[in-house]
Coordinates of C-alpha atoms in Angstrom, one line a residue:
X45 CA 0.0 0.0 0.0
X46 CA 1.2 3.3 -0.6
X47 CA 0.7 6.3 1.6
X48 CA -0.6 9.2 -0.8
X49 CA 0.3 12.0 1.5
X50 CA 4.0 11.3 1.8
X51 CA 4.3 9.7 -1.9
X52 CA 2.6 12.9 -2.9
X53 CA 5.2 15.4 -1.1
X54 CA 8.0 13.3 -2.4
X55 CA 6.5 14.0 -5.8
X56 CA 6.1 17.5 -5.4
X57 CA 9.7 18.2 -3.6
X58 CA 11.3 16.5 -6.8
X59 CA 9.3 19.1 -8.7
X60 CA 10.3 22.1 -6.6
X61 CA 13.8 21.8 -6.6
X62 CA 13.7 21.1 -10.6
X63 CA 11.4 24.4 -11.2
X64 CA 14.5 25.8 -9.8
X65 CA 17.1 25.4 -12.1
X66 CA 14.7 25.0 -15.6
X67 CA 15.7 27.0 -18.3
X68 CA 12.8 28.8 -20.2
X69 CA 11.2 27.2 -22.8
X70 CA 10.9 29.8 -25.8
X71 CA 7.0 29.5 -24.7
X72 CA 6.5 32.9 -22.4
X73 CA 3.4 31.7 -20.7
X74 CA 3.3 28.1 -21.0
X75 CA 0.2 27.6 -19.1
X76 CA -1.4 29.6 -20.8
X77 CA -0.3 28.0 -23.7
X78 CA -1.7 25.2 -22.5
X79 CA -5.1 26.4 -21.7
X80 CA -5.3 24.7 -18.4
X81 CA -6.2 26.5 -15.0
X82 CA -4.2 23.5 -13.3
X83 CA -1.0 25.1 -11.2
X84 CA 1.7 25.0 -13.3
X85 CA 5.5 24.6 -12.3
X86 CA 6.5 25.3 -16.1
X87 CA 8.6 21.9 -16.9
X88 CA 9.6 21.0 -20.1
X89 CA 7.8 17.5 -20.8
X90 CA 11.3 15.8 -21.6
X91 CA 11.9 16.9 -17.7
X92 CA 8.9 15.6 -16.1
X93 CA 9.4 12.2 -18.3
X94 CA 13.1 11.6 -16.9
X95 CA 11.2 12.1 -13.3
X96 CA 8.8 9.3 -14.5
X97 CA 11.3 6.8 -15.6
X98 CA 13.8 7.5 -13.0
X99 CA 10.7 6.3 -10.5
X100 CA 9.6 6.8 -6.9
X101 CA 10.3 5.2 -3.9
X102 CA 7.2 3.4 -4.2
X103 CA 7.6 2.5 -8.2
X104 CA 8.1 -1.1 -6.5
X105 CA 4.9 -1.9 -5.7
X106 CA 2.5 -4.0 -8.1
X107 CA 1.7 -2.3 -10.8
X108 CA -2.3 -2.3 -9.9
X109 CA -1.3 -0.6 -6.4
X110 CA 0.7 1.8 -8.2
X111 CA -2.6 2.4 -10.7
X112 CA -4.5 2.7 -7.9
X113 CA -2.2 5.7 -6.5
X114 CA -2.3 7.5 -9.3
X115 CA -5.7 7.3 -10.2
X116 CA -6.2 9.2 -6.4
X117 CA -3.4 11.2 -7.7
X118 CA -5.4 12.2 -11.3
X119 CA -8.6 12.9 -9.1
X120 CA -7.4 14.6 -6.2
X121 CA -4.3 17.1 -7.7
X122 CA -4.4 20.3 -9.1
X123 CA -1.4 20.5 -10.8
X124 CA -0.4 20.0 -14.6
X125 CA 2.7 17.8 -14.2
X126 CA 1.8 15.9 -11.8
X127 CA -1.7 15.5 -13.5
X128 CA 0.9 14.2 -16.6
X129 CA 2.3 11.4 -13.9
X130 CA -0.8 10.2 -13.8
X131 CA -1.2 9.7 -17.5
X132 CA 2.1 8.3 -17.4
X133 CA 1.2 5.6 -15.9
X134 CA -2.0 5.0 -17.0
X135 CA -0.6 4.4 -20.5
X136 CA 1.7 1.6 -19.0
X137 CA -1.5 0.0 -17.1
X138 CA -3.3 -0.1 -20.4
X139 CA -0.3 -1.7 -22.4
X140 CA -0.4 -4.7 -19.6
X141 CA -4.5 -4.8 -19.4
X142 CA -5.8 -5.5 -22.4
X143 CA -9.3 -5.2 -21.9
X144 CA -12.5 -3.0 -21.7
X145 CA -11.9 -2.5 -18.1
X146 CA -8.7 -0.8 -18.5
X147 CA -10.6 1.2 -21.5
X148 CA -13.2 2.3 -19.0
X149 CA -10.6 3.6 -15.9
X150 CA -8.8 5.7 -19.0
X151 CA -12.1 6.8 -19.5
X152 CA -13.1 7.8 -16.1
X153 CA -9.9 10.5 -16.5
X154 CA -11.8 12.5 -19.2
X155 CA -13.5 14.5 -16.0
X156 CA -10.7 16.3 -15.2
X157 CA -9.6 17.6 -18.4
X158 CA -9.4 21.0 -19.2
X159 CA -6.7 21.2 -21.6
X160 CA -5.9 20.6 -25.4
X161 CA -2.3 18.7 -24.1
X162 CA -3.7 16.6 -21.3
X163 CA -6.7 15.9 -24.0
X164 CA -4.4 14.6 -26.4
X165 CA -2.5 12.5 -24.1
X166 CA -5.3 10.8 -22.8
X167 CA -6.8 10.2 -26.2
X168 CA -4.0 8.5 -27.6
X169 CA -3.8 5.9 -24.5
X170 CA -7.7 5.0 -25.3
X171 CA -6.9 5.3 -29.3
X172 CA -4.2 2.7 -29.0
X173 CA -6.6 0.6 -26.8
X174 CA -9.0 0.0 -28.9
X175 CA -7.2 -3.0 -31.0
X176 CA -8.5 -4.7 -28.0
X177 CA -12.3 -4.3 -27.4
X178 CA -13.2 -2.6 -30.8
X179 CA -16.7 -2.5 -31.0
X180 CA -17.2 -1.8 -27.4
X181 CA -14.9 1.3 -27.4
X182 CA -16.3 2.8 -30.4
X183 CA -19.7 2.6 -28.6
X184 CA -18.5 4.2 -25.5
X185 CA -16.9 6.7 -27.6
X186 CA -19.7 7.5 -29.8
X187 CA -21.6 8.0 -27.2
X188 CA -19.6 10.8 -26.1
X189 CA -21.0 13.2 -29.1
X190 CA -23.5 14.4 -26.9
X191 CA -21.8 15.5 -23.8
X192 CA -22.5 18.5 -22.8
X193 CA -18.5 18.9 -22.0
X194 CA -16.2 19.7 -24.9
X195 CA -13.3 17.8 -23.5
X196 CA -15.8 14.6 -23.6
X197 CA -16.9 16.0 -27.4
X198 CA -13.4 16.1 -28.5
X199 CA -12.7 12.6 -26.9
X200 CA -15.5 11.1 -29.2
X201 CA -12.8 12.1 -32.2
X202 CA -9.1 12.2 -31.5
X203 CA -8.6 8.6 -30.2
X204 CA -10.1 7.3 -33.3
X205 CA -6.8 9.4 -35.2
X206 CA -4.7 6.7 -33.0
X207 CA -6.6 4.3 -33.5
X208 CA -7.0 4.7 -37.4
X209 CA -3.2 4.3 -37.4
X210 CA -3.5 1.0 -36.6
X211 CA -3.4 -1.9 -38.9
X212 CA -5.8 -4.0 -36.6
X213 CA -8.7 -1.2 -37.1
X214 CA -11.5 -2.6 -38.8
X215 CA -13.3 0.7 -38.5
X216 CA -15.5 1.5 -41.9
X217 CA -15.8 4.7 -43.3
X218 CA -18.6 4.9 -41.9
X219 CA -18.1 4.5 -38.8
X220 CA -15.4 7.8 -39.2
X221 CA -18.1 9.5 -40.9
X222 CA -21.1 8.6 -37.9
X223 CA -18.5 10.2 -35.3
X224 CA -17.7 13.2 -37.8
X225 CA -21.0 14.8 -38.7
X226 CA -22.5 15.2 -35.6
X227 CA -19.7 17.7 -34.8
X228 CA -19.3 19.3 -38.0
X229 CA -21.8 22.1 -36.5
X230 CA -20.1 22.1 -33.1
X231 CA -18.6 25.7 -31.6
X232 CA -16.0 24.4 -29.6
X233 CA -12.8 25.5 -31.3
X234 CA -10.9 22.2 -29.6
X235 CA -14.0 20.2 -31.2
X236 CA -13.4 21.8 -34.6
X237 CA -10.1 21.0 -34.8
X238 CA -10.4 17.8 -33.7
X239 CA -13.1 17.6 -36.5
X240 CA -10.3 18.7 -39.2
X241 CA -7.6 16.5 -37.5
X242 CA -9.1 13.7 -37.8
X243 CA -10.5 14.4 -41.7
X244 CA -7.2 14.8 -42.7
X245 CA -5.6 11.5 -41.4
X246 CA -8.7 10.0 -42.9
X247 CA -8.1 11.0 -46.0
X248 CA -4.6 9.1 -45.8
X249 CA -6.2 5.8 -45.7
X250 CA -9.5 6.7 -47.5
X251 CA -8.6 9.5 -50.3
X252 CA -11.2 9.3 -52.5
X253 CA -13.8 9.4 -49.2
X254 CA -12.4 12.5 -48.0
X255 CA -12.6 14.5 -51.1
X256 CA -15.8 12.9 -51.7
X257 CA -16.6 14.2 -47.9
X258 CA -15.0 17.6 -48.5
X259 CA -16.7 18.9 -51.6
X260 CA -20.5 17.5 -49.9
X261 CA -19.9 19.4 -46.6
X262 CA -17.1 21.8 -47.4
X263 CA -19.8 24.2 -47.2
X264 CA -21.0 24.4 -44.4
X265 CA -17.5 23.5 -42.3
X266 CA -15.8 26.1 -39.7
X267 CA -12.5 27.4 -41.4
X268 CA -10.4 26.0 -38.0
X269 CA -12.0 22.4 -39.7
X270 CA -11.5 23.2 -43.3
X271 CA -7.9 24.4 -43.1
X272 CA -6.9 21.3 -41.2
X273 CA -9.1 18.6 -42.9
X274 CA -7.6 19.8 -46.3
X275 CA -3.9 20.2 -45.2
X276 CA -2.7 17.1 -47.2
X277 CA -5.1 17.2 -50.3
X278 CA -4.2 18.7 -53.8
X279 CA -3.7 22.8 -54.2
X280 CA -6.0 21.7 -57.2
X281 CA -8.9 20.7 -55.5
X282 CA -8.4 23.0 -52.0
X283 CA -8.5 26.1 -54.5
X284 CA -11.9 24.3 -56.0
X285 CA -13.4 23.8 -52.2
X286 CA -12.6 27.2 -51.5
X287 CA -14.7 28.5 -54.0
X288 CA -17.6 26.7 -53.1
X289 CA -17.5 28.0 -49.7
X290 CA -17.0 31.8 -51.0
X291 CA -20.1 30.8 -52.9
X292 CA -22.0 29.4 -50.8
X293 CA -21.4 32.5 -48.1
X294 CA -22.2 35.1 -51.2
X295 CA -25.7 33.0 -51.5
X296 CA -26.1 33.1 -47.4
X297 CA -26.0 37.1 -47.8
X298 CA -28.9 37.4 -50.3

């Protein structure tokens, strides 16, 4: 068993003495940055991930005592890095437990987010997961298109990027396109470009889809969406979209 309170100063001593001596990052306000109201010591990520691997004096214990540590640890902190920790570990957890279980205590992280960086993080632990409980995940993830939280909308997208990567995905078209359109309307800047992110590493496995995509709904896309879904597409067709949204804003002003 480990005892939170003094595994949690230990973890925030290391962190005070190395906020000390970091150089600046070229970022001026990195939590800002960020977008998190988390406390913020202002590490570098390459710094907080030699803390990780380097370990704690209670990195010995089984691994779902450790999980169990930093789950309190992801629930109970307010702090970005440490928060990161957290994630840390839960992306080992998940390599080792490959099952819907371990899907669903990823998932019960999404509560806390309030940032684009923890976001992604997070989304590529359950995007790599999903070779293991497929159908399942993409149900629980679907689901999440309707939360009233952004953070939840977003997850609904970006681990299906990770998991479209994947040479075990038996995902369809259509299931990319069922997750899509429900957002393509959505306000949420982080949603939108989620939206776009993921269009545009569709389109690198189904080309002919996303242009087919693109010139049916090119319309009536956010430009955050647009600019990112058609980043990899010819300058012949981009310049042919672009028109048709020009057009179709002319026809919205009569």
């Amino acid at each position: 068993m480990i005892n939170y309170d003094a595994a949690l100063v230990e973890i925030q001593g290391i962190l005070d003495k190395l906020s000390v001596n970091e150089k600046p990052s070229g970022i001026n306000n990195l939590q800002q940055y960020v977008g998190t109201k988390y406390h913020f010591y202002a590490l570098k990520n390459p710094t907080v991930q030699a803390v990780f691997k380097k370990g704690f004096s209670f990195s010995h214990e089984p691994i779902h005592v450790q999980m169990k540590f930093y789950t309190q640890l992801w629930n109970e902190s307010n702090c970005y890095e440490i928060m990161n920790l957290s994630l840390m570990y839960l992306s080992i957890y998940c390599k080792k437990h490959k099952d819907f279980d371990a899907f669903l205590l990823a998932k019960s992280f999404l509560f806390k987010i309030d940032n684009w960086a923890h976001s992604d993080f997070l989304s590529s632990i359950i995007g790599r997961h999903m070779i293991h409980a497929e159908a399942n995940i993409y149900k629980d993830l679907y689901a999440l298109n309707k939360a009233e939280n952004l953070w939840e909308r977003r997850a609904a997208l970006v681990p299906l990027l990770y998991h479209l990567k994947s040479k075990k995905s038996n995902l369809t078209m259509n299931h990319f396109y069922d997750s899509i359109n429900p957002r393509i309307l959505d306000e949420a800047y982080y949603v939108q470009k989620a939206v776009g992110w993921l269009l545009r590493e569709f389109g690198e496995k189904f080309p002919n889809e996303l242009l087919s995509f693109l010139y049916t709904n090119a319309y009536q896309m956010s430009s955050i969406a647009f600019a990112t879904a058609t980043e990899k597409i010819s300058s012949a067709d981009k310049e042919q979209l672009k028109l048709i949204r020009k057009e179709f804003k002319k026809l919205k002003k009569i």
